[in-house]
CSV table of C-alpha atoms in Angstrom, one decimal:
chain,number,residue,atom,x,y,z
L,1,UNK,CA,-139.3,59.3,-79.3
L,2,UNK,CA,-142.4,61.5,-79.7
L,3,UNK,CA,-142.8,64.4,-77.8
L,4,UNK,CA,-146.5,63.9,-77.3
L,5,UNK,CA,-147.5,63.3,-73.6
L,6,UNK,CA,-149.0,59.9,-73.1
L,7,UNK,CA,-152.4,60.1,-71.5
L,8,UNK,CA,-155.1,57.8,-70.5
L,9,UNK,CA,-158.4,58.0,-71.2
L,10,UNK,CA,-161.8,56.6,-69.3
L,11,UNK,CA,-165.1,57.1,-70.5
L,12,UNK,CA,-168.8,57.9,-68.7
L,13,UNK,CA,-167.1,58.7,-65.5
L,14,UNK,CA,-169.2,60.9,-63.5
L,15,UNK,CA,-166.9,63.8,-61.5
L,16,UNK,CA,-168.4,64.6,-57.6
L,17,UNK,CA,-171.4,62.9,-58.5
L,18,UNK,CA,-172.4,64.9,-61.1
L,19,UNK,CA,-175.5,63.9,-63.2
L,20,UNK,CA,-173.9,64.3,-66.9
L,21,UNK,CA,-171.1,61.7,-67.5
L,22,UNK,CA,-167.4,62.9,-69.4
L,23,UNK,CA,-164.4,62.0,-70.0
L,24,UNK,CA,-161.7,61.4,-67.4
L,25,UNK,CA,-158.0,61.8,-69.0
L,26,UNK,CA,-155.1,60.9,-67.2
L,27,UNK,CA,-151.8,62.5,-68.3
L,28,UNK,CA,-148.4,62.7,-65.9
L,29,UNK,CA,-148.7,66.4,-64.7
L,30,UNK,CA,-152.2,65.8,-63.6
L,31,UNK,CA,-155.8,64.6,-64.8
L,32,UNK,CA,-158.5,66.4,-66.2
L,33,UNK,CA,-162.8,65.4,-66.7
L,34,UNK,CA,-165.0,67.4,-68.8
L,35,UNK,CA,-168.6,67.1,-69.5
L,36,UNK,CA,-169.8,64.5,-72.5
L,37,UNK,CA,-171.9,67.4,-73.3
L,38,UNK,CA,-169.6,70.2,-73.7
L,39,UNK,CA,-169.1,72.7,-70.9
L,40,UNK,CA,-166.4,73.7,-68.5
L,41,UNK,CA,-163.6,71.0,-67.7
L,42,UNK,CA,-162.2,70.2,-64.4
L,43,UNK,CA,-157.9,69.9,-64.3
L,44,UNK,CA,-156.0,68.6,-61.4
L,45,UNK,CA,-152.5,69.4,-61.1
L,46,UNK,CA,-150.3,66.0,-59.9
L,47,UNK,CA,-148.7,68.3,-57.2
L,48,UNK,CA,-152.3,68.8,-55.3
L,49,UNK,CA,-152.9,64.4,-55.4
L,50,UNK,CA,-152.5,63.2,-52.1
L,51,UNK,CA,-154.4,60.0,-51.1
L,52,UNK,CA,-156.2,57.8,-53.8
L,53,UNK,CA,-158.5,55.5,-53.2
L,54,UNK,CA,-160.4,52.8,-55.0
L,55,UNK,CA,-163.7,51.6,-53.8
L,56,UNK,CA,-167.5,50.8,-55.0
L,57,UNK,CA,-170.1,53.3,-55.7
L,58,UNK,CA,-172.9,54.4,-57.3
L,59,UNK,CA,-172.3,54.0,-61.0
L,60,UNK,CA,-169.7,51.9,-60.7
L,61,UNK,CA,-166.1,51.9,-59.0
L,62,UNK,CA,-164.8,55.0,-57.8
L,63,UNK,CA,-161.4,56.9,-57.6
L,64,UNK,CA,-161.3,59.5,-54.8
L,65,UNK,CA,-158.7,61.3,-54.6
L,66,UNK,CA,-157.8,63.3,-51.3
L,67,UNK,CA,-156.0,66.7,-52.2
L,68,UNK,CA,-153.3,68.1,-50.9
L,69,UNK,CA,-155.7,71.4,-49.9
L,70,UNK,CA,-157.7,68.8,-48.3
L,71,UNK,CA,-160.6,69.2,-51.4
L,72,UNK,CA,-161.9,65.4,-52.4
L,73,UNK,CA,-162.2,64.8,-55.9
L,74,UNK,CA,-164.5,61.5,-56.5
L,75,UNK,CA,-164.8,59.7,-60.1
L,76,UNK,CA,-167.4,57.4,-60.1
L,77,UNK,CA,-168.2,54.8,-63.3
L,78,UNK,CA,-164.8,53.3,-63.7
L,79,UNK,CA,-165.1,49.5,-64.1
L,80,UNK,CA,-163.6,46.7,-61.8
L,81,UNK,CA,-161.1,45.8,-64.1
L,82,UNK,CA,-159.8,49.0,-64.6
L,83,UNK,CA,-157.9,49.2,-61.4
L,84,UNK,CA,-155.0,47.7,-62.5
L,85,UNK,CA,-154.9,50.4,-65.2
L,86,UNK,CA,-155.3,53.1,-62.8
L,87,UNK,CA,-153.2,51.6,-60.3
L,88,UNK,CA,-150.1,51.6,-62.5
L,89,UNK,CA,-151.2,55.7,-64.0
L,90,UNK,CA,-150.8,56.3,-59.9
L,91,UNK,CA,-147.6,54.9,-59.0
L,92,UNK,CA,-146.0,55.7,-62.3
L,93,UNK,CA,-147.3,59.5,-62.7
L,94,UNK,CA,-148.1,60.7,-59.0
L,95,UNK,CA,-146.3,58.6,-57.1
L,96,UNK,CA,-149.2,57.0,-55.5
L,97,UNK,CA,-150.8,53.9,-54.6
L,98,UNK,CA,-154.4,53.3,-55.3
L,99,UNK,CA,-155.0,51.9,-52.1
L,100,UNK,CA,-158.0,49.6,-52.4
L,101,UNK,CA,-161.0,50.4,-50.0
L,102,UNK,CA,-163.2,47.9,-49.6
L,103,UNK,CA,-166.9,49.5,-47.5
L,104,UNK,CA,-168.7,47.1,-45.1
L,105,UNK,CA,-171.7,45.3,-46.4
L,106,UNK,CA,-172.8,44.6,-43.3
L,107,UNK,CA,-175.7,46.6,-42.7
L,108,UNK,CA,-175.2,47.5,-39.3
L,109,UNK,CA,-175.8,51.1,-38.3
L,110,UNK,CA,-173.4,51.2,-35.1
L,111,UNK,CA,-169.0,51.8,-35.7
L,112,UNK,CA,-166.8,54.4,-34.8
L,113,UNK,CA,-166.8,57.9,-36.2
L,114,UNK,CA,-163.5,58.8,-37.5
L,115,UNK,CA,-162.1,62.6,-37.9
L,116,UNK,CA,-160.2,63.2,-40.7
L,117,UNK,CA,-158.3,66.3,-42.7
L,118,UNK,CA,-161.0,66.5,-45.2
L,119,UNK,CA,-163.7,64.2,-44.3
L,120,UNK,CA,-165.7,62.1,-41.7
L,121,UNK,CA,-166.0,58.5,-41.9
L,122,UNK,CA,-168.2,55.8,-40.0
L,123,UNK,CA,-166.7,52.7,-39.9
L,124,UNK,CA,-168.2,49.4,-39.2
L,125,UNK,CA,-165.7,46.7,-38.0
L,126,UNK,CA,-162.7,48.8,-39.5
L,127,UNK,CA,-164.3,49.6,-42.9
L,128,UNK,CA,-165.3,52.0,-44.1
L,129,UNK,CA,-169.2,52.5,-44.3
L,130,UNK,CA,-169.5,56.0,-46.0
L,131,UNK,CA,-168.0,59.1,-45.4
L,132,UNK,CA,-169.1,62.9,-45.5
L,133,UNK,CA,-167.1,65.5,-46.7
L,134,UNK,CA,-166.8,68.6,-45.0
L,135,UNK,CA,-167.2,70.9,-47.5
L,136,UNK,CA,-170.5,69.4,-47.6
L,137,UNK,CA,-171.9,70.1,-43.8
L,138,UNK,CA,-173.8,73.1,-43.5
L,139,UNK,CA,-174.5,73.1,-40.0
L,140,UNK,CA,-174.0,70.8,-36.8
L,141,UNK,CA,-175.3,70.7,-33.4
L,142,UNK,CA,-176.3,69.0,-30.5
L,143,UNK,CA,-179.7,67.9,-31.2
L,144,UNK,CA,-180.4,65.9,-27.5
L,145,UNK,CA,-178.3,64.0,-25.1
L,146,UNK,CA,-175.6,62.0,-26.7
L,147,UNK,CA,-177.4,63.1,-30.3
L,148,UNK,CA,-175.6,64.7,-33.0
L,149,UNK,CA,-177.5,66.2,-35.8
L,150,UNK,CA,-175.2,66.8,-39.3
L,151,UNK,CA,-176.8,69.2,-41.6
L,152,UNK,CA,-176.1,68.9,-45.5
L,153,UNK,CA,-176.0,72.3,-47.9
L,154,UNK,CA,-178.7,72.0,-50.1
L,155,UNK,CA,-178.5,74.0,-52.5
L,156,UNK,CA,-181.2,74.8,-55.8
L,157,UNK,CA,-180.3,70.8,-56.4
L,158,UNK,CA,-181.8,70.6,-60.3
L,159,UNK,CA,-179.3,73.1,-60.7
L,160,UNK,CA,-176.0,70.9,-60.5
L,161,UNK,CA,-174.8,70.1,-63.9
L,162,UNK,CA,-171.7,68.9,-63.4
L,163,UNK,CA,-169.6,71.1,-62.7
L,164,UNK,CA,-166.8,70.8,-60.0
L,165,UNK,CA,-165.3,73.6,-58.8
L,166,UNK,CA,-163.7,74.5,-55.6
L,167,UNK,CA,-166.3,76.0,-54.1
L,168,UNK,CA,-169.4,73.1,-55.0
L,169,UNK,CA,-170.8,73.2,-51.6
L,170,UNK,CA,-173.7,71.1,-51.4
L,171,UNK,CA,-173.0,69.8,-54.8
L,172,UNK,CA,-172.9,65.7,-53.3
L,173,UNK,CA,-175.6,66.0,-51.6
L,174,UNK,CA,-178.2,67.5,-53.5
L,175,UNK,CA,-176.9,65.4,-56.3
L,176,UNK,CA,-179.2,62.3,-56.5
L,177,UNK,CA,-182.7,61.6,-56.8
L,178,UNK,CA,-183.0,61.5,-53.2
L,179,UNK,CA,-181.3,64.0,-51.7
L,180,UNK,CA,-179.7,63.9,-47.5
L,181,UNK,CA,-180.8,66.8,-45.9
L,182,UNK,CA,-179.7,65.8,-42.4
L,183,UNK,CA,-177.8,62.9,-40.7
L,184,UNK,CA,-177.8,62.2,-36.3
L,185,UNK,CA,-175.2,60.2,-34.4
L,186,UNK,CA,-176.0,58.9,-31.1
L,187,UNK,CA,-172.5,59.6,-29.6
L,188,UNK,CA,-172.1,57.9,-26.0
L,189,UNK,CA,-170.7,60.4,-23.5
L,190,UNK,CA,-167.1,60.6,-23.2
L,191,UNK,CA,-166.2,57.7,-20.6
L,192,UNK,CA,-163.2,58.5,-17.9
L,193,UNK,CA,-161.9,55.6,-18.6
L,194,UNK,CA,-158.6,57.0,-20.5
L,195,UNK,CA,-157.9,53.2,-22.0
L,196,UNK,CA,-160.9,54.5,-24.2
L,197,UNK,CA,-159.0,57.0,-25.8
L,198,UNK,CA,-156.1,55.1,-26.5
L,199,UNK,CA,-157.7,51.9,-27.6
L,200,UNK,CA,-158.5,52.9,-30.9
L,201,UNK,CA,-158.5,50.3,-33.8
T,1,UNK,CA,-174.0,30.1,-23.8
T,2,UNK,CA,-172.2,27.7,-25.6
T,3,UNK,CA,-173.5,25.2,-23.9
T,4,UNK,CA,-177.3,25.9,-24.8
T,5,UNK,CA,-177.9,28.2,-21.5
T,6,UNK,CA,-179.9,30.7,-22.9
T,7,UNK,CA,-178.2,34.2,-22.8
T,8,UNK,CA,-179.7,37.2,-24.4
T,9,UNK,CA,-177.2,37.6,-26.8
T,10,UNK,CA,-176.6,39.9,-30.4
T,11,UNK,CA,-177.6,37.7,-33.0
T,12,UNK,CA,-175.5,38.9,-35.9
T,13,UNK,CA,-176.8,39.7,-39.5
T,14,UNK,CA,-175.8,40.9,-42.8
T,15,UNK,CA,-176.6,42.6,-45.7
T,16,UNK,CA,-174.5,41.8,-47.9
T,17,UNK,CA,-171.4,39.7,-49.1
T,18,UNK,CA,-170.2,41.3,-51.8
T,19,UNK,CA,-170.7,44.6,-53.3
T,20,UNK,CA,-172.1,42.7,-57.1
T,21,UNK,CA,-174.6,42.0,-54.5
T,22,UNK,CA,-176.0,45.6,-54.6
T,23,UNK,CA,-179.4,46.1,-56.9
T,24,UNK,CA,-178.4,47.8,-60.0
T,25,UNK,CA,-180.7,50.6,-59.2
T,26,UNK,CA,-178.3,52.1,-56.8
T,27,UNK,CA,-176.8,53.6,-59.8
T,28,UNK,CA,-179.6,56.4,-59.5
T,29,UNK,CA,-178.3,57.1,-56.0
T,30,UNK,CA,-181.9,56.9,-55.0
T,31,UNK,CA,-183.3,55.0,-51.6
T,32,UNK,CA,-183.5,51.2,-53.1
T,33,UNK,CA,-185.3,48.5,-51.2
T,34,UNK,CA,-183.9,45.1,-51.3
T,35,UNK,CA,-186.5,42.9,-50.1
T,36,UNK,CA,-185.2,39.8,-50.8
T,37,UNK,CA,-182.2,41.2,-48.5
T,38,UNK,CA,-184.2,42.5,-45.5
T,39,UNK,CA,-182.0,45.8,-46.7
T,40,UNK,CA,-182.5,48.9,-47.4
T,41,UNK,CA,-179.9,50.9,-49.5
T,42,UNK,CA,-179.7,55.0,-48.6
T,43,UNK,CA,-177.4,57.0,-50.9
T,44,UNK,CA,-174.7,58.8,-48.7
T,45,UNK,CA,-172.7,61.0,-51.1
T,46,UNK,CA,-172.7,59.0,-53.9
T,47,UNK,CA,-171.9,55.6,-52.0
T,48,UNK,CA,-175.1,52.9,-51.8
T,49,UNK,CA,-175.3,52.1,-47.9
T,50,UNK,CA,-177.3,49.2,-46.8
T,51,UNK,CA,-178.9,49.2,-43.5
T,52,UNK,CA,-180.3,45.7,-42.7
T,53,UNK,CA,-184.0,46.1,-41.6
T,54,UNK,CA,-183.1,44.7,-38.1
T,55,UNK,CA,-181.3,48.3,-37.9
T,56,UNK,CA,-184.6,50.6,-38.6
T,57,UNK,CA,-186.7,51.5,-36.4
T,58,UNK,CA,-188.9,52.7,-38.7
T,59,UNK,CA,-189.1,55.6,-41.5
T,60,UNK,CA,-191.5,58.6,-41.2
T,61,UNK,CA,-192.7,61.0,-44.1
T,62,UNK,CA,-193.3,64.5,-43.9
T,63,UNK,CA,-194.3,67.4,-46.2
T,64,UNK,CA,-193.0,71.1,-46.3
T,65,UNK,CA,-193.9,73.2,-49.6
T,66,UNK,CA,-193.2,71.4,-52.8
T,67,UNK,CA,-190.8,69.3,-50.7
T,68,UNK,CA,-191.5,65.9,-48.8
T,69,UNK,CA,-188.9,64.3,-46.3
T,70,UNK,CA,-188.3,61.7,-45.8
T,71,UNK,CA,-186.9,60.2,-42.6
T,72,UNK,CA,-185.5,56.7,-41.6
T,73,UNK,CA,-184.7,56.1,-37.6
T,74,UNK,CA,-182.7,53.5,-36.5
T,75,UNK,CA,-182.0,51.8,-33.4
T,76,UNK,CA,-179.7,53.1,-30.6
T,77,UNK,CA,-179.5,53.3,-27.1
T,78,UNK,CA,-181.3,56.2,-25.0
T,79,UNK,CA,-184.5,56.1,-27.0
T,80,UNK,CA,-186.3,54.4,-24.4
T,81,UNK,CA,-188.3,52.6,-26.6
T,82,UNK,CA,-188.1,49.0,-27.4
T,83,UNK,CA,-187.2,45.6,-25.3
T,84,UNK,CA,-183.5,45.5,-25.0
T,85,UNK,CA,-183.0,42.3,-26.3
T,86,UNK,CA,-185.0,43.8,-29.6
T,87,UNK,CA,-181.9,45.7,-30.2
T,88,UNK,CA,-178.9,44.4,-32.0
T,89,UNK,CA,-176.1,46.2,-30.1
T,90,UNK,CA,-173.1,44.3,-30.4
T,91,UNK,CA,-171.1,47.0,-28.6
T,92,UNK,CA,-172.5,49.7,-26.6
T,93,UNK,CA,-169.8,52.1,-26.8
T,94,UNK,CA,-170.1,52.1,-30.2
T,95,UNK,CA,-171.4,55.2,-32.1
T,96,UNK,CA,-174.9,55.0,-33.8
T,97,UNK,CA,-176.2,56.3,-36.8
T,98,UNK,CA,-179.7,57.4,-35.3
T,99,UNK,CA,-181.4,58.9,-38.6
T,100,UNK,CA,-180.5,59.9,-42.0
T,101,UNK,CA,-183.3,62.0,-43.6
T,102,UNK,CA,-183.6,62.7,-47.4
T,103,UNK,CA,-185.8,64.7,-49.6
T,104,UNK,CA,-187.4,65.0,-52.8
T,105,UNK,CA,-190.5,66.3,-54.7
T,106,UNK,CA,-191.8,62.8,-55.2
T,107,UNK,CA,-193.7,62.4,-51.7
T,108,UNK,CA,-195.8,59.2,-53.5
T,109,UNK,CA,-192.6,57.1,-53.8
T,110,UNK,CA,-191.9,58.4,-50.0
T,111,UNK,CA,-195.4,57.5,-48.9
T,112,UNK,CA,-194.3,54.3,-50.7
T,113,UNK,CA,-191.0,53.7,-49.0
T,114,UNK,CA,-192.5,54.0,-45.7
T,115,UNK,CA,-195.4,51.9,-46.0
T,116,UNK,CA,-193.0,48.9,-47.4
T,117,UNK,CA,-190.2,49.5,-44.4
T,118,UNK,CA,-193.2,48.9,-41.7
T,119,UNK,CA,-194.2,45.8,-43.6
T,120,UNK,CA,-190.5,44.5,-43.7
T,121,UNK,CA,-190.0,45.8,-39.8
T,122,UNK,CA,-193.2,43.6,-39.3
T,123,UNK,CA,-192.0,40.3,-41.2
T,124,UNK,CA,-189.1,40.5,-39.6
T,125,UNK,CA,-190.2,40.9,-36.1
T,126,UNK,CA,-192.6,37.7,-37.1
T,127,UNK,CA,-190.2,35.5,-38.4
T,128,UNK,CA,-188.0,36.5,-35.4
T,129,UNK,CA,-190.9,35.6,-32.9
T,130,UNK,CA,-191.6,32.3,-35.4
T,131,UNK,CA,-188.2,31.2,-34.2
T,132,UNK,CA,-188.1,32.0,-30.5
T,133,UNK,CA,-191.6,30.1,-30.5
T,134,UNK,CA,-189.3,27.0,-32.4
T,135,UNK,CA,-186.7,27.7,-30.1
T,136,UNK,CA,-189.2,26.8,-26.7
């Protein structure tokens, strides 16, 4: 047997949105992406992969991975018929299943906000519709009655190469052509009605 | 209702199907409009979101420095504007995404955007007063 790690490899993936493709390697003590270009890769030890998740994005499917240290880590460009791929490089070398996440299509603008460890989600009939990270909030506050206004880091924005790191806050949002500067919820005022609280689906 | 007594009810509508439905340029994670949809397609941390045009209220631009905004407003309760049975609230206990607003130094293409939302906004509305007037 050769001692040579077995790895994985996916090209043009595109790590937390960023605007140069790479590489994306998938080995059993963890995964790594560096740019096509050259430049600084990003590693992610197996111990820190919590959640995965496989859904559509932007430049193609996407893998989001939900650390342990409640950081996200999205790779975008993967192809639909990669999944079963990745979903066996999950379950064989982390342990975990690529659950698939399937976003409403609907086109409705009215849900439920969900709260979780690293990230906020509006949900449209029990999907998913997006979701913000919040490493990515800058600012919140009540902008009127019932009216919640979300405020995204943006940063120098042409700046963002590509680069991960820990600390890229503002990175998804400043990432595209168009970039969100600012998101408001109409939240209706908490109702005494304690089966509302309860009743969650 | 069922039985052809006229209620004023949610009429339901959809963007999509299925996500190969998307236009391709959603890759750019740019605002896309999809016409042929009624949709409009915002970019929310890297994820295409469609909002079907019965959503919007409408989009606004605005200019600050190199900078233009630009702002889409959708429907919700409390705005006090608007004949209720305009809106399409399903559930009012529901939360709302009111606005989302985006920038960029291309304020033409916002300009753009905006002027093509009111048209849509203002097919739709016709083609939803086209089949009320059927309807009667």
């Amino acid at each position: 047997m050769s001692m040579m790690l077995h790895s994985e490899n996916f090209d043009n993936i595109y790590l937390d949105l960023s605007k140069e493709n790479g590489k994306c390697r998938f080995a059993e003590n963890g995964l790594g992406w560096k740019p096509a270009g050259g430049g600084e890769a990003f590693t992610l030890d197996q111990s820190n992969i919590g959640n995965a998740q496989w859904s559509r994005a932007a430049k193609g499917y996407e893998v989001k991975i939900l650390q342990r240290n409640s950081g996200i880590t999205q790779l975008d460009g993967f192809q639909q018929e990669d999944y079963e791929r990745l979903s066996k490089i999950f379950k064989n070398w982390y342990s975990t299943n690529l659950e698939n996440k399937e976003h409403s299509l609907r086109g409705w603008n009215w849900g439920k906000t969900e709260f979780g460890k690293a990230e906020l989600t509006f949900n449209v009939q029990n999907r998913p519709s997006f979701e913000v990270p919040y490493s990515e909030i800058s600012n919140t506050n009540l902008a009127g009655r019932n009216e919640i206004a979300i405020e995204f880091a943006v940063g120098e924005g042409d700046k963002t190469n590509g680069q991960n790191g820990a600390s890229g806050k503002g990175k998804r949002a400043t990432a595209g052509t168009d970039q969100l500067v600012e998101m408001r919820f109409y939240i209706p005022g908490t109702t005494t009605r304690k089966a509302a609280e309860g009743g969650d689906a | 209702d069922e039985n052809g007594v006229e209620i004023k009810k949610f009429k339901r509508f959809e963007s999509y199907k299925r996500d190969n439905q998307f236009p391709p340029k959603v890759r750019d994670m740019a605002i896309v409009i999809d016409q042929k949809n009624a949709t409009v397609v915002l970019p929310v941390m890297g994820r295409p979101v469609p909002f079907h045009i019965n959503t919007i209220k409408n989009a606004s631009k605005s200019d600050e420095g190199d900078w233009s905004f630009l702002r889409v407003n959708f429907l919700s309760p409390g705005q006090g504007v608007g004949r209720k049975d305009d809106q399409p609230f399903e559930d009012a206990s529901a939360h709302f995404v009111r606005s989302l607003t985006f920038k960029s130094k291309d304020g033409d293409r916002y300009a753009e955007i905006s002027n093509i939302i009111l048209t849509m906004k203002k097919d739709a509305l016709k083609k939803e007063q086209e089949k009320k007037d059927m309807e009667d």
